[in-house]
Amino acid sequence: MAAFTTEEFERNFKSLYKPLCLFALRYIDRLDDAEDIVQQAFADVWDKNSEGLLIGNLKAYLYQAVRNRSLSFISQSPMAQATDVLPDMEDTSEEEQIRCSERDTRLWQAIDKLPPERKKIFLLSKRDGLKYQEIADELNLSVKTVENQMGKALKALRETVVRIYCFIFGLA
């Protein structure tokens, strides 16, 4: 296997960045820290490539690098001295964690494809935990409109989730 080109590196970065960030967030609470870890992992890969060191399975290498960096990060944080502040680690295999990360990425991509107002309503409800009345008040909409938009968002996402699980578990 030859060293990869800038275009190949960029293609891998674009396809793996978001899933790797979600993977890092399984260990770390802050998105900024997770992004820093992923960016550093990619920088290390680029350095290794520039030095002529070949990486056989880039995806597996990056997931392992992000995992190791995330664990190092939480062990070096000042709060790591108190074990009660460490995030609970799921007792799942690396392969299962990668599968979950890819599933989460596909779900967020589906959420991103919702029409802007529907996406906003959906996120206010599911991510921020607002009740329909609170969303209606905040966006100057009727509760019925919020209910209608949530129903449409859930229907679209339900169809996407079925496709995601069929893809992940090879049922398609």
JSON list of C-alpha atoms in Angstrom, two decimals:
[
{"chain": "A", "resi": 1, "resn": "MET", "atom": "CA", "xyz": [0.00, 0.00, 0.00]},
{"chain": "A", "resi": 2, "resn": "ALA", "atom": "CA", "xyz": [1.39, 3.39, -0.99]},
{"chain": "A", "resi": 3, "resn": "ALA", "atom": "CA", "xyz": [1.13, 6.61, 0.99]},
{"chain": "A", "resi": 4, "resn": "PHE", "atom": "CA", "xyz": [-2.17, 8.38, 0.42]},
{"chain": "A", "resi": 5, "resn": "THR", "atom": "CA", "xyz": [-2.58, 11.62, -1.48]},
{"chain": "A", "resi": 6, "resn": "THR", "atom": "CA", "xyz": [-3.91, 14.90, -0.20]},
{"chain": "A", "resi": 7, "resn": "GLU", "atom": "CA", "xyz": [-7.22, 14.18, -1.94]},
{"chain": "A", "resi": 8, "resn": "GLU", "atom": "CA", "xyz": [-7.51, 10.75, -0.29]},
{"chain": "A", "resi": 9, "resn": "PHE", "atom": "CA", "xyz": [-6.69, 12.26, 3.08]},
{"chain": "A", "resi": 10, "resn": "GLU", "atom": "CA", "xyz": [-9.31, 14.99, 2.59]},
{"chain": "A", "resi": 11, "resn": "ARG", "atom": "CA", "xyz": [-11.93, 12.43, 1.51]},
{"chain": "A", "resi": 12, "resn": "ASN", "atom": "CA", "xyz": [-11.22, 10.32, 4.62]},
{"chain": "A", "resi": 13, "resn": "PHE", "atom": "CA", "xyz": [-11.31, 13.42, 6.81]},
{"chain": "A", "resi": 14, "resn": "LYS", "atom": "CA", "xyz": [-14.70, 14.45, 5.46]},
{"chain": "A", "resi": 15, "resn": "SER", "atom": "CA", "xyz": [-16.22, 10.99, 5.85]},
{"chain": "A", "resi": 16, "resn": "LEU", "atom": "CA", "xyz": [-14.75, 10.12, 9.26]},
{"chain": "A", "resi": 17, "resn": "TYR", "atom": "CA", "xyz": [-14.57, 13.44, 11.12]},
{"chain": "A", "resi": 18, "resn": "LYS", "atom": "CA", "xyz": [-18.15, 13.58, 12.39]},
{"chain": "A", "resi": 19, "resn": "PRO", "atom": "CA", "xyz": [-18.36, 9.88, 13.36]},
{"chain": "A", "resi": 20, "resn": "LEU", "atom": "CA", "xyz": [-15.04, 10.16, 15.19]},
{"chain": "A", "resi": 21, "resn": "CYS", "atom": "CA", "xyz": [-16.23, 13.25, 17.07]},
{"chain": "A", "resi": 22, "resn": "LEU", "atom": "CA", "xyz": [-19.36, 11.40, 18.16]},
{"chain": "A", "resi": 23, "resn": "PHE", "atom": "CA", "xyz": [-17.16, 8.46, 19.17]},
{"chain": "A", "resi": 24, "resn": "ALA", "atom": "CA", "xyz": [-14.94, 10.75, 21.27]},
{"chain": "A", "resi": 25, "resn": "LEU", "atom": "CA", "xyz": [-18.05, 12.22, 22.92]},
{"chain": "A", "resi": 26, "resn": "ARG", "atom": "CA", "xyz": [-18.73, 8.77, 24.37]},
{"chain": "A", "resi": 27, "resn": "TYR", "atom": "CA", "xyz": [-15.70, 9.40, 26.58]},
{"chain": "A", "resi": 28, "resn": "ILE", "atom": "CA", "xyz": [-15.55, 13.18, 26.86]},
{"chain": "A", "resi": 29, "resn": "ASP", "atom": "CA", "xyz": [-18.32, 15.60, 27.79]},
{"chain": "A", "resi": 30, "resn": "ARG", "atom": "CA", "xyz": [-17.28, 18.64, 25.75]},
{"chain": "A", "resi": 31, "resn": "LEU", "atom": "CA", "xyz": [-17.57, 18.83, 21.97]},
{"chain": "A", "resi": 32, "resn": "ASP", "atom": "CA", "xyz": [-14.61, 21.23, 21.70]},
{"chain": "A", "resi": 33, "resn": "ASP", "atom": "CA", "xyz": [-12.34, 18.73, 23.43]},
{"chain": "A", "resi": 34, "resn": "ALA", "atom": "CA", "xyz": [-13.65, 15.87, 21.29]},
{"chain": "A", "resi": 35, "resn": "GLU", "atom": "CA", "xyz": [-13.01, 17.86, 18.11]},
{"chain": "A", "resi": 36, "resn": "ASP", "atom": "CA", "xyz": [-9.47, 18.71, 19.29]},
{"chain": "A", "resi": 37, "resn": "ILE", "atom": "CA", "xyz": [-8.76, 15.03, 19.88]},
{"chain": "A", "resi": 38, "resn": "VAL", "atom": "CA", "xyz": [-10.06, 14.02, 16.45]},
{"chain": "A", "resi": 39, "resn": "GLN", "atom": "CA", "xyz": [-8.16, 16.80, 14.70]},
{"chain": "A", "resi": 40, "resn": "GLN", "atom": "CA", "xyz": [-4.95, 15.79, 16.48]},
{"chain": "A", "resi": 41, "resn": "ALA", "atom": "CA", "xyz": [-5.48, 12.15, 15.47]},
{"chain": "A", "resi": 42, "resn": "PHE", "atom": "CA", "xyz": [-5.80, 13.24, 11.83]},
{"chain": "A", "resi": 43, "resn": "ALA", "atom": "CA", "xyz": [-2.72, 15.46, 12.17]},
{"chain": "A", "resi": 44, "resn": "ASP", "atom": "CA", "xyz": [-0.75, 12.49, 13.51]},
{"chain": "A", "resi": 45, "resn": "VAL", "atom": "CA", "xyz": [-1.90, 10.36, 10.58]},
{"chain": "A", "resi": 46, "resn": "TRP", "atom": "CA", "xyz": [-0.79, 13.06, 8.17]},
{"chain": "A", "resi": 47, "resn": "ASP", "atom": "CA", "xyz": [2.61, 13.27, 9.89]},
{"chain": "A", "resi": 48, "resn": "LYS", "atom": "CA", "xyz": [3.04, 9.49, 9.72]},
{"chain": "A", "resi": 49, "resn": "ASN", "atom": "CA", "xyz": [2.05, 9.56, 6.04]},
{"chain": "A", "resi": 50, "resn": "SER", "atom": "CA", "xyz": [4.57, 12.36, 5.36]},
{"chain": "A", "resi": 51, "resn": "GLU", "atom": "CA", "xyz": [7.29, 10.28, 7.04]},
{"chain": "A", "resi": 52, "resn": "GLY", "atom": "CA", "xyz": [6.43, 7.34, 4.77]},
{"chain": "A", "resi": 53, "resn": "LEU", "atom": "CA", "xyz": [4.87, 5.21, 7.52]},
{"chain": "A", "resi": 54, "resn": "LEU", "atom": "CA", "xyz": [1.94, 3.27, 6.10]},
{"chain": "A", "resi": 55, "resn": "ILE", "atom": "CA", "xyz": [-1.31, 2.63, 7.92]},
{"chain": "A", "resi": 56, "resn": "GLY", "atom": "CA", "xyz": [-3.09, -0.48, 6.70]},
{"chain": "A", "resi": 57, "resn": "ASN", "atom": "CA", "xyz": [-6.61, 0.21, 7.98]},
{"chain": "A", "resi": 58, "resn": "LEU", "atom": "CA", "xyz": [-7.00, 3.96, 8.40]},
{"chain": "A", "resi": 59, "resn": "LYS", "atom": "CA", "xyz": [-10.51, 3.81, 9.85]},
{"chain": "A", "resi": 60, "resn": "ALA", "atom": "CA", "xyz": [-9.56, 1.28, 12.55]},
{"chain": "A", "resi": 61, "resn": "TYR", "atom": "CA", "xyz": [-6.37, 3.19, 13.29]},
{"chain": "A", "resi": 62, "resn": "LEU", "atom": "CA", "xyz": [-8.23, 6.48, 13.75]},
{"chain": "A", "resi": 63, "resn": "TYR", "atom": "CA", "xyz": [-10.90, 4.97, 16.00]},
{"chain": "A", "resi": 64, "resn": "GLN", "atom": "CA", "xyz": [-8.22, 3.43, 18.19]},
{"chain": "A", "resi": 65, "resn": "ALA", "atom": "CA", "xyz": [-6.22, 6.67, 18.24]},
{"chain": "A", "resi": 66, "resn": "VAL", "atom": "CA", "xyz": [-9.29, 8.70, 19.21]},
{"chain": "A", "resi": 67, "resn": "ARG", "atom": "CA", "xyz": [-10.17, 6.19, 21.92]},
{"chain": "A", "resi": 68, "resn": "ASN", "atom": "CA", "xyz": [-6.66, 6.26, 23.35]},
{"chain": "A", "resi": 69, "resn": "ARG", "atom": "CA", "xyz": [-6.45, 10.04, 23.21]},
{"chain": "A", "resi": 70, "resn": "SER", "atom": "CA", "xyz": [-9.87, 10.36, 24.85]},
{"chain": "A", "resi": 71, "resn": "LEU", "atom": "CA", "xyz": [-8.87, 8.06, 27.69]},
{"chain": "A", "resi": 72, "resn": "SER", "atom": "CA", "xyz": [-5.61, 9.96, 28.14]},
{"chain": "A", "resi": 73, "resn": "PHE", "atom": "CA", "xyz": [-7.50, 13.23, 28.14]},
{"chain": "A", "resi": 74, "resn": "ILE", "atom": "CA", "xyz": [-9.90, 12.21, 30.89]},
{"chain": "A", "resi": 75, "resn": "SER", "atom": "CA", "xyz": [-7.11, 10.68, 32.98]},
{"chain": "A", "resi": 76, "resn": "GLN", "atom": "CA", "xyz": [-5.07, 13.91, 32.75]},
{"chain": "A", "resi": 77, "resn": "SER", "atom": "CA", "xyz": [-7.92, 16.29, 33.46]},
{"chain": "A", "resi": 78, "resn": "PRO", "atom": "CA", "xyz": [-7.88, 17.92, 36.91]},
{"chain": "A", "resi": 79, "resn": "MET", "atom": "CA", "xyz": [-11.27, 16.42, 37.64]},
{"chain": "A", "resi": 80, "resn": "ALA", "atom": "CA", "xyz": [-10.01, 12.88, 37.02]},
{"chain": "A", "resi": 81, "resn": "GLN", "atom": "CA", "xyz": [-8.70, 12.77, 40.57]},
{"chain": "A", "resi": 82, "resn": "ALA", "atom": "CA", "xyz": [-12.27, 12.21, 41.76]},
{"chain": "A", "resi": 83, "resn": "THR", "atom": "CA", "xyz": [-13.52, 8.97, 40.25]},
{"chain": "A", "resi": 84, "resn": "ASP", "atom": "CA", "xyz": [-17.16, 9.97, 40.59]},
{"chain": "A", "resi": 85, "resn": "VAL", "atom": "CA", "xyz": [-16.76, 12.58, 37.86]},
{"chain": "A", "resi": 86, "resn": "LEU", "atom": "CA", "xyz": [-15.46, 10.16, 35.23]},
{"chain": "A", "resi": 87, "resn": "PRO", "atom": "CA", "xyz": [-18.06, 9.25, 32.62]},
{"chain": "A", "resi": 88, "resn": "ASP", "atom": "CA", "xyz": [-19.39, 5.72, 32.81]},
{"chain": "A", "resi": 89, "resn": "MET", "atom": "CA", "xyz": [-17.81, 3.68, 30.06]},
{"chain": "A", "resi": 90, "resn": "GLU", "atom": "CA", "xyz": [-20.07, 1.33, 28.21]},
{"chain": "A", "resi": 91, "resn": "ASP", "atom": "CA", "xyz": [-18.92, -2.25, 28.38]},
{"chain": "A", "resi": 92, "resn": "THR", "atom": "CA", "xyz": [-19.15, -2.83, 24.66]},
{"chain": "A", "resi": 93, "resn": "SER", "atom": "CA", "xyz": [-16.68, -3.93, 22.06]},
{"chain": "A", "resi": 94, "resn": "GLU", "atom": "CA", "xyz": [-14.76, -1.49, 19.91]},
{"chain": "A", "resi": 95, "resn": "GLU", "atom": "CA", "xyz": [-16.71, -2.71, 16.90]},
{"chain": "A", "resi": 96, "resn": "GLU", "atom": "CA", "xyz": [-20.02, -2.03, 18.65]},
{"chain": "A", "resi": 97, "resn": "GLN", "atom": "CA", "xyz": [-18.87, 1.47, 19.63]},
{"chain": "A", "resi": 98, "resn": "ILE", "atom": "CA", "xyz": [-17.91, 2.19, 16.01]},
{"chain": "A", "resi": 99, "resn": "ARG", "atom": "CA", "xyz": [-21.29, 0.89, 14.84]},
{"chain": "A", "resi": 100, "resn": "CYS", "atom": "CA", "xyz": [-23.06, 3.15, 17.35]},
{"chain": "A", "resi": 101, "resn": "SER", "atom": "CA", "xyz": [-20.99, 6.12, 16.25]},
{"chain": "A", "resi": 102, "resn": "GLU", "atom": "CA", "xyz": [-21.86, 5.50, 12.60]},
{"chain": "A", "resi": 103, "resn": "ARG", "atom": "CA", "xyz": [-25.53, 5.10, 13.51]},
{"chain": "A", "resi": 104, "resn": "ASP", "atom": "CA", "xyz": [-25.48, 8.39, 15.40]},
{"chain": "A", "resi": 105, "resn": "THR", "atom": "CA", "xyz": [-23.83, 10.13, 12.46]},
{"chain": "A", "resi": 106, "resn": "ARG", "atom": "CA", "xyz": [-26.47, 8.88, 10.03]},
{"chain": "A", "resi": 107, "resn": "LEU", "atom": "CA", "xyz": [-29.22, 9.96, 12.40]},
{"chain": "A", "resi": 108, "resn": "TRP", "atom": "CA", "xyz": [-27.76, 13.46, 12.74]},
{"chain": "A", "resi": 109, "resn": "GLN", "atom": "CA", "xyz": [-27.44, 13.65, 8.96]},
{"chain": "A", "resi": 110, "resn": "ALA", "atom": "CA", "xyz": [-31.15, 12.83, 8.72]},
{"chain": "A", "resi": 111, "resn": "ILE", "atom": "CA", "xyz": [-31.96, 15.51, 11.28]},
{"chain": "A", "resi": 112, "resn": "ASP", "atom": "CA", "xyz": [-29.86, 18.00, 9.30]},
{"chain": "A", "resi": 113, "resn": "LYS", "atom": "CA", "xyz": [-31.95, 17.23, 6.20]},
{"chain": "A", "resi": 114, "resn": "LEU", "atom": "CA", "xyz": [-35.22, 18.25, 7.87]},
{"chain": "A", "resi": 115, "resn": "PRO", "atom": "CA", "xyz": [-36.64, 21.60, 6.71]},
{"chain": "A", "resi": 116, "resn": "PRO", "atom": "CA", "xyz": [-35.12, 24.37, 8.87]},
{"chain": "A", "resi": 117, "resn": "GLU", "atom": "CA", "xyz": [-38.22, 25.24, 10.90]},
{"chain": "A", "resi": 118, "resn": "ARG", "atom": "CA", "xyz": [-39.11, 21.57, 11.46]},
{"chain": "A", "resi": 119, "resn": "LYS", "atom": "CA", "xyz": [-35.52, 20.85, 12.50]},
{"chain": "A", "resi": 120, "resn": "LYS", "atom": "CA", "xyz": [-35.60, 23.76, 14.96]},
{"chain": "A", "resi": 121, "resn": "ILE", "atom": "CA", "xyz": [-38.86, 22.50, 16.50]},
{"chain": "A", "resi": 122, "resn": "PHE", "atom": "CA", "xyz": [-37.57, 18.93, 16.69]},
{"chain": "A", "resi": 123, "resn": "LEU", "atom": "CA", "xyz": [-34.30, 19.97, 18.39]},
{"chain": "A", "resi": 124, "resn": "LEU", "atom": "CA", "xyz": [-36.06, 22.26, 20.84]},
{"chain": "A", "resi": 125, "resn": "SER", "atom": "CA", "xyz": [-38.22, 19.32, 21.84]},
{"chain": "A", "resi": 126, "resn": "LYS", "atom": "CA", "xyz": [-35.81, 16.40, 21.82]},
{"chain": "A", "resi": 127, "resn": "ARG", "atom": "CA", "xyz": [-32.44, 17.99, 22.46]},
{"chain": "A", "resi": 128, "resn": "ASP", "atom": "CA", "xyz": [-33.49, 20.86, 24.72]},
{"chain": "A", "resi": 129, "resn": "GLY", "atom": "CA", "xyz": [-36.42, 19.11, 26.39]},
{"chain": "A", "resi": 130, "resn": "LEU", "atom": "CA", "xyz": [-38.97, 21.87, 25.82]},
{"chain": "A", "resi": 131, "resn": "LYS", "atom": "CA", "xyz": [-42.67, 21.08, 25.92]},
{"chain": "A", "resi": 132, "resn": "TYR", "atom": "CA", "xyz": [-44.78, 21.83, 22.85]},
{"chain": "A", "resi": 133, "resn": "GLN", "atom": "CA", "xyz": [-46.37, 24.87, 24.56]},
{"chain": "A", "resi": 134, "resn": "GLU", "atom": "CA", "xyz": [-42.91, 26.27, 25.37]},
{"chain": "A", "resi": 135, "resn": "ILE", "atom": "CA", "xyz": [-41.78, 25.78, 21.78]},
{"chain": "A", "resi": 136, "resn": "ALA", "atom": "CA", "xyz": [-44.95, 27.42, 20.50]},
{"chain": "A", "resi": 137, "resn": "ASP", "atom": "CA", "xyz": [-44.38, 30.40, 22.80]},
{"chain": "A", "resi": 138, "resn": "GLU", "atom": "CA", "xyz": [-40.72, 30.74, 21.87]},
{"chain": "A", "resi": 139, "resn": "LEU", "atom": "CA", "xyz": [-41.33, 30.56, 18.10]},
{"chain": "A", "resi": 140, "resn": "ASN", "atom": "CA", "xyz": [-44.66, 32.42, 18.08]},
{"chain": "A", "resi": 141, "resn": "LEU", "atom": "CA", "xyz": [-46.51, 29.41, 16.68]},
{"chain": "A", "resi": 142, "resn": "SER", "atom": "CA", "xyz": [-49.64, 27.60, 17.68]},
{"chain": "A", "resi": 143, "resn": "VAL", "atom": "CA", "xyz": [-49.28, 24.39, 19.68]},
{"chain": "A", "resi": 144, "resn": "LYS", "atom": "CA", "xyz": [-51.10, 22.61, 16.85]},
{"chain": "A", "resi": 145, "resn": "THR", "atom": "CA", "xyz": [-48.41, 23.75, 14.38]},
{"chain": "A", "resi": 146, "resn": "VAL", "atom": "CA", "xyz": [-45.70, 22.46, 16.70]},
{"chain": "A", "resi": 147, "resn": "GLU", "atom": "CA", "xyz": [-47.52, 19.11, 17.03]},
{"chain": "A", "resi": 148, "resn": "ASN", "atom": "CA", "xyz": [-47.94, 18.88, 13.27]},
{"chain": "A", "resi": 149, "resn": "GLN", "atom": "CA", "xyz": [-44.27, 19.66, 12.57]},
{"chain": "A", "resi": 150, "resn": "MET", "atom": "CA", "xyz": [-43.10, 17.21, 15.24]},
{"chain": "A", "resi": 151, "resn": "GLY", "atom": "CA", "xyz": [-45.29, 14.49, 13.73]},
{"chain": "A", "resi": 152, "resn": "LYS", "atom": "CA", "xyz": [-43.78, 15.09, 10.30]},
{"chain": "A", "resi": 153, "resn": "ALA", "atom": "CA", "xyz": [-40.24, 15.16, 11.70]},
{"chain": "A", "resi": 154, "resn": "LEU", "atom": "CA", "xyz": [-40.75, 11.94, 13.64]},
{"chain": "A", "resi": 155, "resn": "LYS", "atom": "CA", "xyz": [-42.26, 10.21, 10.61]},
{"chain": "A", "resi": 156, "resn": "ALA", "atom": "CA", "xyz": [-39.28, 11.19, 8.42]},
{"chain": "A", "resi": 157, "resn": "LEU", "atom": "CA", "xyz": [-36.78, 10.15, 11.07]},
{"chain": "A", "resi": 158, "resn": "ARG", "atom": "CA", "xyz": [-38.59, 6.87, 11.75]},
{"chain": "A", "resi": 159, "resn": "GLU", "atom": "CA", "xyz": [-38.19, 5.95, 8.08]},
{"chain": "A", "resi": 160, "resn": "THR", "atom": "CA", "xyz": [-34.52, 6.92, 8.22]},
{"chain": "A", "resi": 161, "resn": "VAL", "atom": "CA", "xyz": [-33.93, 4.90, 11.39]},
{"chain": "A", "resi": 162, "resn": "VAL", "atom": "CA", "xyz": [-35.34, 1.78, 9.74]},
{"chain": "A", "resi": 163, "resn": "ARG", "atom": "CA", "xyz": [-32.94, 2.29, 6.81]},
{"chain": "A", "resi": 164, "resn": "ILE", "atom": "CA", "xyz": [-30.02, 2.86, 9.21]},
{"chain": "A", "resi": 165, "resn": "TYR", "atom": "CA", "xyz": [-30.66, -0.35, 11.11]},
{"chain": "A", "resi": 166, "resn": "CYS", "atom": "CA", "xyz": [-31.17, -2.32, 7.91]},
{"chain": "A", "resi": 167, "resn": "PHE", "atom": "CA", "xyz": [-27.83, -0.99, 6.63]},
{"chain": "A", "resi": 168, "resn": "ILE", "atom": "CA", "xyz": [-25.92, -1.57, 9.87]},
{"chain": "A", "resi": 169, "resn": "PHE", "atom": "CA", "xyz": [-27.23, -5.07, 10.46]},
{"chain": "A", "resi": 170, "resn": "GLY", "atom": "CA", "xyz": [-27.19, -6.09, 6.79]},
{"chain": "A", "resi": 171, "resn": "LEU", "atom": "CA", "xyz": [-30.95, -6.56, 6.52]},
{"chain": "A", "resi": 172, "resn": "ALA", "atom": "CA", "xyz": [-31.32, -4.64, 3.27]}
]
